[in-house]
mmCIF file of N, CA and C in Angstrom:
data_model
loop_
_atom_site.group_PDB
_atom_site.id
_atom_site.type_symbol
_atom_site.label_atom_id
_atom_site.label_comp_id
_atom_site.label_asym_id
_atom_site.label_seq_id
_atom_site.Cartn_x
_atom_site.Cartn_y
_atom_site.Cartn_z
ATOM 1 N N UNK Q 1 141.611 133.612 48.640
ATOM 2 C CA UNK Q 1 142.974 134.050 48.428
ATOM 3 C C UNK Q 1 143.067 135.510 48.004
ATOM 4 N N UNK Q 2 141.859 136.097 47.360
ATOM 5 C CA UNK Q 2 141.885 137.403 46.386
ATOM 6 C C UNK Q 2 141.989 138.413 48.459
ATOM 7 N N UNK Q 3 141.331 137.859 48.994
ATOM 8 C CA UNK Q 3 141.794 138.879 49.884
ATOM 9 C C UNK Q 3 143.090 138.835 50.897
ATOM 10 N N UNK Q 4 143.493 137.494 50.815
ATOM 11 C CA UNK Q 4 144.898 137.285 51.025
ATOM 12 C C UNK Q 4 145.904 138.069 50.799
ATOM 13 N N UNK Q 5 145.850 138.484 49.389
ATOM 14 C CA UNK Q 5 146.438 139.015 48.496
ATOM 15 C C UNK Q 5 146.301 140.994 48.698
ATOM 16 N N UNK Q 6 145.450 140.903 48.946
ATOM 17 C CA UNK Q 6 145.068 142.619 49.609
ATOM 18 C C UNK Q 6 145.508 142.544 50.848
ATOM 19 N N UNK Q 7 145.481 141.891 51.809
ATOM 20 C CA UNK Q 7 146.329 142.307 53.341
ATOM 21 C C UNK Q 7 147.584 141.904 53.165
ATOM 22 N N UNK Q 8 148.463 141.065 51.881
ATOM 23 C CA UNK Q 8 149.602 140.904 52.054
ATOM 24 C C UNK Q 8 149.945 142.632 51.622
ATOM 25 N N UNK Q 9 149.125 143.358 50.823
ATOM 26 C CA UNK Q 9 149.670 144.838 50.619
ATOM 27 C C UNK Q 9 149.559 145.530 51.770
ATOM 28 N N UNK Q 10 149.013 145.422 52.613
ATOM 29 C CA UNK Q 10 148.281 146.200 53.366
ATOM 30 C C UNK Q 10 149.503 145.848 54.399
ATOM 31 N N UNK Q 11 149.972 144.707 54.301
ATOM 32 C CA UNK Q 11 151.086 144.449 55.599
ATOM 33 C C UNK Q 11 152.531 145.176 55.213
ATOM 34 N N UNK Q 12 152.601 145.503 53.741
ATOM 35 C CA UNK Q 12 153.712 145.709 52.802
ATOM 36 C C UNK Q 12 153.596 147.407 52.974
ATOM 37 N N UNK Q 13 153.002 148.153 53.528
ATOM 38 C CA UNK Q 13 152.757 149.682 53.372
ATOM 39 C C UNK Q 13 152.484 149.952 51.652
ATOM 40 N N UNK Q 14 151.996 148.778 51.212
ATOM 41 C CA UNK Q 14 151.774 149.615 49.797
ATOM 42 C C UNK Q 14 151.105 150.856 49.822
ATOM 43 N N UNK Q 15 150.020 151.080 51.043
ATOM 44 C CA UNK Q 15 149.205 152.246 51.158
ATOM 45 C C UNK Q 15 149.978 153.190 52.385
ATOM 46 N N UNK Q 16 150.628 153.787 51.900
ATOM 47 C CA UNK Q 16 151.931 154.787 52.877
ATOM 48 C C UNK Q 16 150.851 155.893 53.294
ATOM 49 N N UNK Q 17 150.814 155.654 54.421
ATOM 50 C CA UNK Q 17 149.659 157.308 55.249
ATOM 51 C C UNK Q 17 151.237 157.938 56.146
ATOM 52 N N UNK Q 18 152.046 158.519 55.608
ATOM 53 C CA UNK Q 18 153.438 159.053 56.784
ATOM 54 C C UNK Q 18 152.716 160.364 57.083
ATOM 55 N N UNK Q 19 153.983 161.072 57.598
ATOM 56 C CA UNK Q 19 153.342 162.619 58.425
ATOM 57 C C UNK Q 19 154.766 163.285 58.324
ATOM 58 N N UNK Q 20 155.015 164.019 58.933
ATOM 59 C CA UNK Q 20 156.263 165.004 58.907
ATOM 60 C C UNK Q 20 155.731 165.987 60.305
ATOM 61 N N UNK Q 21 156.779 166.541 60.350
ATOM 62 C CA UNK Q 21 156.244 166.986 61.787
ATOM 63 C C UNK Q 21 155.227 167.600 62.442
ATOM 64 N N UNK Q 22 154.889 168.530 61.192
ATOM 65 C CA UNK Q 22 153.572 169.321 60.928
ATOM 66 C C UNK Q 22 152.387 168.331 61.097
ATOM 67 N N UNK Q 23 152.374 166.893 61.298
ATOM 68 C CA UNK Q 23 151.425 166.459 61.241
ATOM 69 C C UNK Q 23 150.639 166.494 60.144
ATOM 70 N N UNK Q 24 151.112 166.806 58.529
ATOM 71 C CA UNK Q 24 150.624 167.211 57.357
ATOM 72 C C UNK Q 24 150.972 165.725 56.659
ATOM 73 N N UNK Q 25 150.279 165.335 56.170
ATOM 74 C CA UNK Q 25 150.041 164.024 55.053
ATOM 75 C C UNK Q 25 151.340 164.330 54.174
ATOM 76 N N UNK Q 26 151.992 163.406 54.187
ATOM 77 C CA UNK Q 26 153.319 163.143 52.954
ATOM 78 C C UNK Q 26 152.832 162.653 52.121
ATOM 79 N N UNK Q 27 152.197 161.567 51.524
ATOM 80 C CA UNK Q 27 152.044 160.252 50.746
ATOM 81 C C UNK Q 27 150.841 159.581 51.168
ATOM 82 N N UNK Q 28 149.571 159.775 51.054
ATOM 83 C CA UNK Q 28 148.374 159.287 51.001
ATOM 84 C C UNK Q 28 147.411 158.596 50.019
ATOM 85 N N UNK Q 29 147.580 157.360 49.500
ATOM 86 C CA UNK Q 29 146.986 156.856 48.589
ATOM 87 C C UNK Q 29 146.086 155.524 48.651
ATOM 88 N N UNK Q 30 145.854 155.209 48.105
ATOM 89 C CA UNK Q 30 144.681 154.250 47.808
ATOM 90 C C UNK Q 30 145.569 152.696 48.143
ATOM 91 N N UNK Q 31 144.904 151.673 48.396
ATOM 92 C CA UNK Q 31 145.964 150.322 48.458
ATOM 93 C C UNK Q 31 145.745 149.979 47.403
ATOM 94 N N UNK Q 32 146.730 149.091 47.008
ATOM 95 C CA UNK Q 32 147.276 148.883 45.612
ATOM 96 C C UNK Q 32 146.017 146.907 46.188
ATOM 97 N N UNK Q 33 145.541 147.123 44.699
ATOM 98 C CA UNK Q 33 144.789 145.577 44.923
ATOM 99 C C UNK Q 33 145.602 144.797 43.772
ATOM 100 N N UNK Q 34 145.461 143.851 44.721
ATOM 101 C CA UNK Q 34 146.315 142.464 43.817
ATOM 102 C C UNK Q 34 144.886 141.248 43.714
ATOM 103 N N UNK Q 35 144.002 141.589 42.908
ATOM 104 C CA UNK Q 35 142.907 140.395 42.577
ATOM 105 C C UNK Q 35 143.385 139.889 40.969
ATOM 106 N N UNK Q 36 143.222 140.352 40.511
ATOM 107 C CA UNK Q 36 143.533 139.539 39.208
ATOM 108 C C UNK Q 36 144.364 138.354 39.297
ATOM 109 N N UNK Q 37 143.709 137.168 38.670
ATOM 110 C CA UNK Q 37 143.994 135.649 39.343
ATOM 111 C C UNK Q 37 143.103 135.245 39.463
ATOM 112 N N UNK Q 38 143.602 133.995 40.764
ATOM 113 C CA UNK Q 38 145.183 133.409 40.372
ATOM 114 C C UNK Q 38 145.291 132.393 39.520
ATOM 115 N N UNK Q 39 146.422 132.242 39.316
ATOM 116 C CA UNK Q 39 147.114 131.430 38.296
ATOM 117 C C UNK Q 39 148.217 130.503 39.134
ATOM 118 N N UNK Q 40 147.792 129.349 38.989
ATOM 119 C CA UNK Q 40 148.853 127.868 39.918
ATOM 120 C C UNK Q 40 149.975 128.500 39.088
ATOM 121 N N UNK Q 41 151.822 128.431 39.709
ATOM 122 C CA UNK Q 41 152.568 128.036 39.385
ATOM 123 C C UNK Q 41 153.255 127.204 40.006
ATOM 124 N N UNK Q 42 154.386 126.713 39.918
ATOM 125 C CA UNK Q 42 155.242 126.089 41.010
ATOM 126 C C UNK Q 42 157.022 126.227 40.857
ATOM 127 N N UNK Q 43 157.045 126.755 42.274
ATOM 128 C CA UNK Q 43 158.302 127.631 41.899
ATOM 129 C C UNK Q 43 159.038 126.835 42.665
ATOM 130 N N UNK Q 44 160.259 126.217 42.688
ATOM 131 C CA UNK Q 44 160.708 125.962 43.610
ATOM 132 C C UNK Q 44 160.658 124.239 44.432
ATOM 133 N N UNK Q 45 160.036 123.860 43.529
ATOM 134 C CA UNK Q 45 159.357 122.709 43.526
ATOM 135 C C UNK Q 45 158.165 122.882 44.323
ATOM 136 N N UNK Q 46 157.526 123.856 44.872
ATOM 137 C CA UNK Q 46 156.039 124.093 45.524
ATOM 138 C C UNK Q 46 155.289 124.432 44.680
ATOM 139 N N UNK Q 47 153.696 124.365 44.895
ATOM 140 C CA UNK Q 47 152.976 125.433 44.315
ATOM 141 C C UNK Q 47 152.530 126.807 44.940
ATOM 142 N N UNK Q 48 152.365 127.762 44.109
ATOM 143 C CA UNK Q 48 152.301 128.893 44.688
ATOM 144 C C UNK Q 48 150.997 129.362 43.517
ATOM 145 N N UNK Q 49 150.559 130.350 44.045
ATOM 146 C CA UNK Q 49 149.241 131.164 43.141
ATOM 147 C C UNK Q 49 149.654 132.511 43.090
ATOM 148 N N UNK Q 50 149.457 133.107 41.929
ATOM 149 C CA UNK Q 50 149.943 134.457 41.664
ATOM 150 C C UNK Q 50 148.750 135.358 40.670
ATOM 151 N N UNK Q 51 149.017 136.403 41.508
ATOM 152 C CA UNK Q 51 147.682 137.700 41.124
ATOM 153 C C UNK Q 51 148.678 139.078 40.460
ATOM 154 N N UNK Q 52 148.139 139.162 39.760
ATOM 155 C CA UNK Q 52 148.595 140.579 39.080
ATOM 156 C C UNK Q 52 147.689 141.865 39.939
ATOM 157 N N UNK Q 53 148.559 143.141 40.000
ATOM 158 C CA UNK Q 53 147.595 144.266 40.434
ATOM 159 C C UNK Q 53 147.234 145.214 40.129
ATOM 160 N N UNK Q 54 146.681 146.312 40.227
ATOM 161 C CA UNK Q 54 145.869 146.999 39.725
ATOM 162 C C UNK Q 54 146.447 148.098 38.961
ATOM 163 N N UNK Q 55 148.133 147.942 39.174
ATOM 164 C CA UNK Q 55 149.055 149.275 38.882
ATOM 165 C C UNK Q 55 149.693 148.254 37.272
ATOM 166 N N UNK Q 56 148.796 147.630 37.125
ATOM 167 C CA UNK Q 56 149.165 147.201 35.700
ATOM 168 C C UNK Q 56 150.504 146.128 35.434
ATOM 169 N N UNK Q 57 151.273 146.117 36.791
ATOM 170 C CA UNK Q 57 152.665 145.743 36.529
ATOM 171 C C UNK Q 57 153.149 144.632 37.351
ATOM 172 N N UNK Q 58 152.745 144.915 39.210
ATOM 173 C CA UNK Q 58 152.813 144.162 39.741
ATOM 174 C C UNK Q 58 152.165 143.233 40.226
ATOM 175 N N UNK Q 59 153.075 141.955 41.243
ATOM 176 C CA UNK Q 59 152.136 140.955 41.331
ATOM 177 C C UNK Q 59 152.231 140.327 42.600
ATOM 178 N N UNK Q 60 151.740 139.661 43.130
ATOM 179 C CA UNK Q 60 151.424 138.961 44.741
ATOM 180 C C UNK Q 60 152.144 137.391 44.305
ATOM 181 N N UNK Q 61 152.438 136.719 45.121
ATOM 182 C CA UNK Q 61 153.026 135.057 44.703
ATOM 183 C C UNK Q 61 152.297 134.825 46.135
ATOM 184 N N UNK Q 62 151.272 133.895 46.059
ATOM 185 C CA UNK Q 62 150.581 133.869 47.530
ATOM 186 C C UNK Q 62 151.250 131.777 47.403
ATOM 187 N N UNK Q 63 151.861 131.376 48.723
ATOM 188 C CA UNK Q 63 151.483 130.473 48.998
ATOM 189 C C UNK Q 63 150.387 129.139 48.659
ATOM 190 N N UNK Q 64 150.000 127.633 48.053
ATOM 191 C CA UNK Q 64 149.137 127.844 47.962
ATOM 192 C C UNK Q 64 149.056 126.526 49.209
ATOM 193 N N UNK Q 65 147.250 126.245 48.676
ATOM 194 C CA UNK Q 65 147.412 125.100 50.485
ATOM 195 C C UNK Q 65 148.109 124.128 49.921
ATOM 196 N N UNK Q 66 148.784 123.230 50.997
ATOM 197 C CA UNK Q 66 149.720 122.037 50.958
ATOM 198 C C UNK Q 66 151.251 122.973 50.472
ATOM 199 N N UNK Q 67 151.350 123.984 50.319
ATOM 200 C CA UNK Q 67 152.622 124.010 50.574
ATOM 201 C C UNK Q 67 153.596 124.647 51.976
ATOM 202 N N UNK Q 68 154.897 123.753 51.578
ATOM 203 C CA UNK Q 68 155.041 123.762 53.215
ATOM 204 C C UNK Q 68 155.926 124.927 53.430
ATOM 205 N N UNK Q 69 155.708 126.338 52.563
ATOM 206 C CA UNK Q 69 156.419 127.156 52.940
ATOM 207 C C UNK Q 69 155.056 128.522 53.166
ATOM 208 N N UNK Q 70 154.249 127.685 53.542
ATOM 209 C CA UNK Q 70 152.913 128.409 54.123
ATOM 210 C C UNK Q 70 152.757 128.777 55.481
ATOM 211 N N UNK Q 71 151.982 130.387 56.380
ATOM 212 C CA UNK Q 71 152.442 131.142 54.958
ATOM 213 C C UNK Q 71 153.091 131.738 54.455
ATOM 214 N N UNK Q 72 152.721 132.103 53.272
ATOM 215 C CA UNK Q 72 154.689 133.155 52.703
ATOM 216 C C UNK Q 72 153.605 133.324 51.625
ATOM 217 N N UNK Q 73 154.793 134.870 51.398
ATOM 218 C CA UNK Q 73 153.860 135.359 49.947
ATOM 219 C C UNK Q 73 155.167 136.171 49.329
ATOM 220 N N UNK Q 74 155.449 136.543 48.316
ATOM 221 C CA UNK Q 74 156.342 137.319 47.084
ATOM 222 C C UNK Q 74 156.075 138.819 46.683
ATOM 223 N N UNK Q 75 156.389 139.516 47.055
ATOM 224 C CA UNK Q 75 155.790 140.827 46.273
ATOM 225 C C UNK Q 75 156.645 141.385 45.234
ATOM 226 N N UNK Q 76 156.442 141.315 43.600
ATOM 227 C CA UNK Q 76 157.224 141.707 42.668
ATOM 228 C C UNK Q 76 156.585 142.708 42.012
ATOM 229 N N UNK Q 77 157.381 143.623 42.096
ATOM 230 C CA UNK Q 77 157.424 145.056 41.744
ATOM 231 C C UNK Q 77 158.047 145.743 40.683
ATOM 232 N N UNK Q 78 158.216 145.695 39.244
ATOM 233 C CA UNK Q 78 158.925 146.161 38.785
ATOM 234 C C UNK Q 78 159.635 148.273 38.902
ATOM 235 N N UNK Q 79 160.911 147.647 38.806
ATOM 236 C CA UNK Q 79 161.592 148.897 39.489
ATOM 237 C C UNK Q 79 162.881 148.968 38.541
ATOM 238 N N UNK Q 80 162.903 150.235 37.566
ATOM 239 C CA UNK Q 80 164.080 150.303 36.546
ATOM 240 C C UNK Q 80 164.326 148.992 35.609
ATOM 241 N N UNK Q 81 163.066 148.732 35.201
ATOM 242 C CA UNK Q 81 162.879 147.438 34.076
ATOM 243 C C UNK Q 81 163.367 145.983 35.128
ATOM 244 N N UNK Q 82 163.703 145.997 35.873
ATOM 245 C CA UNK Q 82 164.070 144.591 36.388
ATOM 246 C C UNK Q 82 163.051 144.402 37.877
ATOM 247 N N UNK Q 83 162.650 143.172 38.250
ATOM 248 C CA UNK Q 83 161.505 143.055 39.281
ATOM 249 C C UNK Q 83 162.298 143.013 40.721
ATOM 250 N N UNK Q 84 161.929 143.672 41.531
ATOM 251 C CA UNK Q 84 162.394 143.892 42.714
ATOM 252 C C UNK Q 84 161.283 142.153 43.612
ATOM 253 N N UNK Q 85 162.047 141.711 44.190
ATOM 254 C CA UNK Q 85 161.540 140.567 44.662
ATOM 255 C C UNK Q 85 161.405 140.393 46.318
ATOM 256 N N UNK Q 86 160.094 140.681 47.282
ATOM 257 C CA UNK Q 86 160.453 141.127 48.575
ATOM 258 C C UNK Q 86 159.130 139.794 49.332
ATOM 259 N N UNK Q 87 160.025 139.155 50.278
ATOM 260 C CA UNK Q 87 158.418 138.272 50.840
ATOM 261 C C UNK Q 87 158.886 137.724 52.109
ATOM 262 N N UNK Q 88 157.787 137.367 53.076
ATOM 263 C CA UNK Q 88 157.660 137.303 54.329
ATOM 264 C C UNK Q 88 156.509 136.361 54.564
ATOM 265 N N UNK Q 89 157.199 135.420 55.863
ATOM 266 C CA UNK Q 89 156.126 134.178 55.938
ATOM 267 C C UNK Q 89 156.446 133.864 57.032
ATOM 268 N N UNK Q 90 156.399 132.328 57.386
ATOM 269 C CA UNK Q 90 156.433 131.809 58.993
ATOM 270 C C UNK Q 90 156.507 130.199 58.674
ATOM 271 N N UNK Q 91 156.299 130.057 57.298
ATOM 272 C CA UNK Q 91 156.189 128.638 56.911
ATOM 273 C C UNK Q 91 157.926 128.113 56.950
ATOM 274 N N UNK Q 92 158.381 127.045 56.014
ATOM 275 C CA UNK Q 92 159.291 126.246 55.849
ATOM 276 C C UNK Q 92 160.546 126.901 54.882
ATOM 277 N N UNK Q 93 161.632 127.440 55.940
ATOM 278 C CA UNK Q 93 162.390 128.687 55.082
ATOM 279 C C UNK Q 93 163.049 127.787 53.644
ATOM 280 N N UNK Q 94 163.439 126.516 54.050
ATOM 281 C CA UNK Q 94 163.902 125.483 52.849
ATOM 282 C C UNK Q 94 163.195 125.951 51.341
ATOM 283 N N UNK Q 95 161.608 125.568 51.137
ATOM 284 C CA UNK Q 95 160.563 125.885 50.424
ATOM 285 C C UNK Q 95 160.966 127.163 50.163
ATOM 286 N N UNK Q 96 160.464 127.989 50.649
ATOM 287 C CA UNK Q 96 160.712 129.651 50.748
ATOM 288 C C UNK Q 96 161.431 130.353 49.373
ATOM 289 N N UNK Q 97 162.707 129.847 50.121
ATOM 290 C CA UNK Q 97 164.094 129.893 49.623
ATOM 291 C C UNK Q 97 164.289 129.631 48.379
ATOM 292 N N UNK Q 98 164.026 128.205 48.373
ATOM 293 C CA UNK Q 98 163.562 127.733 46.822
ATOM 294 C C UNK Q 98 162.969 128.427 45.558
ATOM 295 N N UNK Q 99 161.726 128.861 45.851
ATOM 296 C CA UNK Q 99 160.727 129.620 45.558
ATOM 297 C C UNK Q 99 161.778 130.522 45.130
ATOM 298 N N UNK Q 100 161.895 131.396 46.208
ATOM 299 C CA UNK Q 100 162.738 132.999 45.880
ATOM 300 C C UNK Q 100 163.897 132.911 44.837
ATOM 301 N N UNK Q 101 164.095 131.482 44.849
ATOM 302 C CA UNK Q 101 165.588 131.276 44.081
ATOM 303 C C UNK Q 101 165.430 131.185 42.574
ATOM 304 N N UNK Q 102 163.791 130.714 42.490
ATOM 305 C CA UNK Q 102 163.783 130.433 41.185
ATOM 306 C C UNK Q 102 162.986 131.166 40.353
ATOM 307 N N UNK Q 103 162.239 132.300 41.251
ATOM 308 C CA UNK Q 103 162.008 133.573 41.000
ATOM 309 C C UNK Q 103 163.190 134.533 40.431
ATOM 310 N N UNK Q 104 164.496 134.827 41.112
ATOM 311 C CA UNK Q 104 164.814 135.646 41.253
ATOM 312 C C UNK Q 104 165.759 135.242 39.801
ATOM 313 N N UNK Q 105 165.507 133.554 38.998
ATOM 314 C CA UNK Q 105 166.276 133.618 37.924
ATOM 315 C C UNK Q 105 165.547 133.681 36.860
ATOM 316 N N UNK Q 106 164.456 133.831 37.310
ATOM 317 C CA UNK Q 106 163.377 134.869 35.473
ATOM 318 C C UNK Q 106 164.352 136.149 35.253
ATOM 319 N N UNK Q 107 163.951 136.031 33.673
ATOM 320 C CA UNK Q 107 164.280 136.950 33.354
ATOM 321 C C UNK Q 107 163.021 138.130 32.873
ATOM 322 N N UNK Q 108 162.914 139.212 32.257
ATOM 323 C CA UNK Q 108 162.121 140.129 32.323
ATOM 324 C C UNK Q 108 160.594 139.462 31.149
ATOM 325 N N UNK Q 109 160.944 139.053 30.020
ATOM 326 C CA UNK Q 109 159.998 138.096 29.327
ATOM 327 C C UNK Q 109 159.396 137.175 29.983
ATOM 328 N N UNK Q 110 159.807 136.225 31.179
ATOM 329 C CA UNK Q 110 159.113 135.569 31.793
ATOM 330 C C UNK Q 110 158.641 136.323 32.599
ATOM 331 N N UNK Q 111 158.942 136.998 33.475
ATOM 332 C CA UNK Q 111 157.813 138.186 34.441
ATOM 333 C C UNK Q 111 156.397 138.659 33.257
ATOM 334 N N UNK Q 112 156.744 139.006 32.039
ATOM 335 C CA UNK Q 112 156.056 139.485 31.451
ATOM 336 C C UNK Q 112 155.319 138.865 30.654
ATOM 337 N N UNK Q 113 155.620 137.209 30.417
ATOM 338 C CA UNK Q 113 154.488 136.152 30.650
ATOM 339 C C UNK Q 113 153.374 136.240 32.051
ATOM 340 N N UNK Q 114 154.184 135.816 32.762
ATOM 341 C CA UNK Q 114 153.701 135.247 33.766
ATOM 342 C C UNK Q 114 152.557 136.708 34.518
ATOM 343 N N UNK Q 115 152.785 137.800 33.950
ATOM 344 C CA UNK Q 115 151.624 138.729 34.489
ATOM 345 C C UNK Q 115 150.647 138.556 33.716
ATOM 346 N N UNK Q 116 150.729 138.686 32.427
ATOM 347 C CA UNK Q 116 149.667 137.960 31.174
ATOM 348 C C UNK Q 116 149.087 137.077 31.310
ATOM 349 N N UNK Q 117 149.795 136.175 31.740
ATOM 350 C CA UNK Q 117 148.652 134.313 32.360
ATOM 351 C C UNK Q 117 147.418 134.864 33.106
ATOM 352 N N UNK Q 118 147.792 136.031 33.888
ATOM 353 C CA UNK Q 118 147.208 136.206 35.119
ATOM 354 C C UNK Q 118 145.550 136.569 34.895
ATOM 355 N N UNK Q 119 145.974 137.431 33.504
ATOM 356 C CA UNK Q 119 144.889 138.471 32.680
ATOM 357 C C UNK Q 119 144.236 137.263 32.335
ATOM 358 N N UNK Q 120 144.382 136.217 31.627
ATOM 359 C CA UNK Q 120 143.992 135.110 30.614
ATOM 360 C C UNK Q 120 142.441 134.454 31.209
ATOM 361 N N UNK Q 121 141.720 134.421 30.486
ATOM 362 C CA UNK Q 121 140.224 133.947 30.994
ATOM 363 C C UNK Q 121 140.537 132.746 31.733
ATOM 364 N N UNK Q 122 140.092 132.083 32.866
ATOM 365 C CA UNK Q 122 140.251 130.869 33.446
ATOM 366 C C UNK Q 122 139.221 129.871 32.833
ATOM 367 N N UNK Q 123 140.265 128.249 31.660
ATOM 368 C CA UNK Q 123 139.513 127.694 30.952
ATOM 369 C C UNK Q 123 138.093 126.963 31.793
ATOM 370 N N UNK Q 124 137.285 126.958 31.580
ATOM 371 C CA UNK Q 124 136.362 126.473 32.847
ATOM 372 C C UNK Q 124 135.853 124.802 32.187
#
């Protein structure tokens, strides 16, 4: 899943290579990695797995198996203290939907749990 989680950025332009006419680099940077994880939640009545990333803040919501809004993934971004919520899949828009719905009613303390879980040693 940890590399799941890196081509869902990679599909997202987290790593922006643009140009301008000059053919001169605008915005050239590194891809943003989302490994830290995962952590089961279930949003929506699915389960989903979620990775924190490397920019300290944001996080990936990957699909997990058996759910039927697979696949689909979440990208939350915080943007002016509140999480910008953006995701794309092919699975079961019902599920999806769900998910997004019950995402999008955290408030900023639960985002700021739920990136912390992420950090948390996995009990073995």
């Amino acid at each position: 899943m940890i590399l799941t989680a890196i081509m869902i950025l990679s599909a997202l332009g987290v790593a922006a290579d643009a140009t301008n006419e000059s053919q001169q680099p605008l915005l050239q940077s590194a891809p943003m990695k989302c490994e830290t994880g995962p952590i089961r939640r279930t949003f929506g009545g699915s389960e989903w797995e979620v990775y924190s990333c490397d920019d300290q803040a944001s996080m990936v919501v990957v699909s997990a198996q058996g759910n039927p809004a697979s696949p689909f993934y979440f990208f939350l971004k915080p943007t002016g203290g509140v999480y910008q919520i953006t995701g794309e899949g092919n699975g079961d828009r019902r599920a999806s939907a769900a998910a997004a719905r019950a995402l999008e009613s955290m408030n900023s303390s639960e985002f700021m749990e739920l990136l912390a879980a992420t950090r948390m040693p996995c009990p073995h």
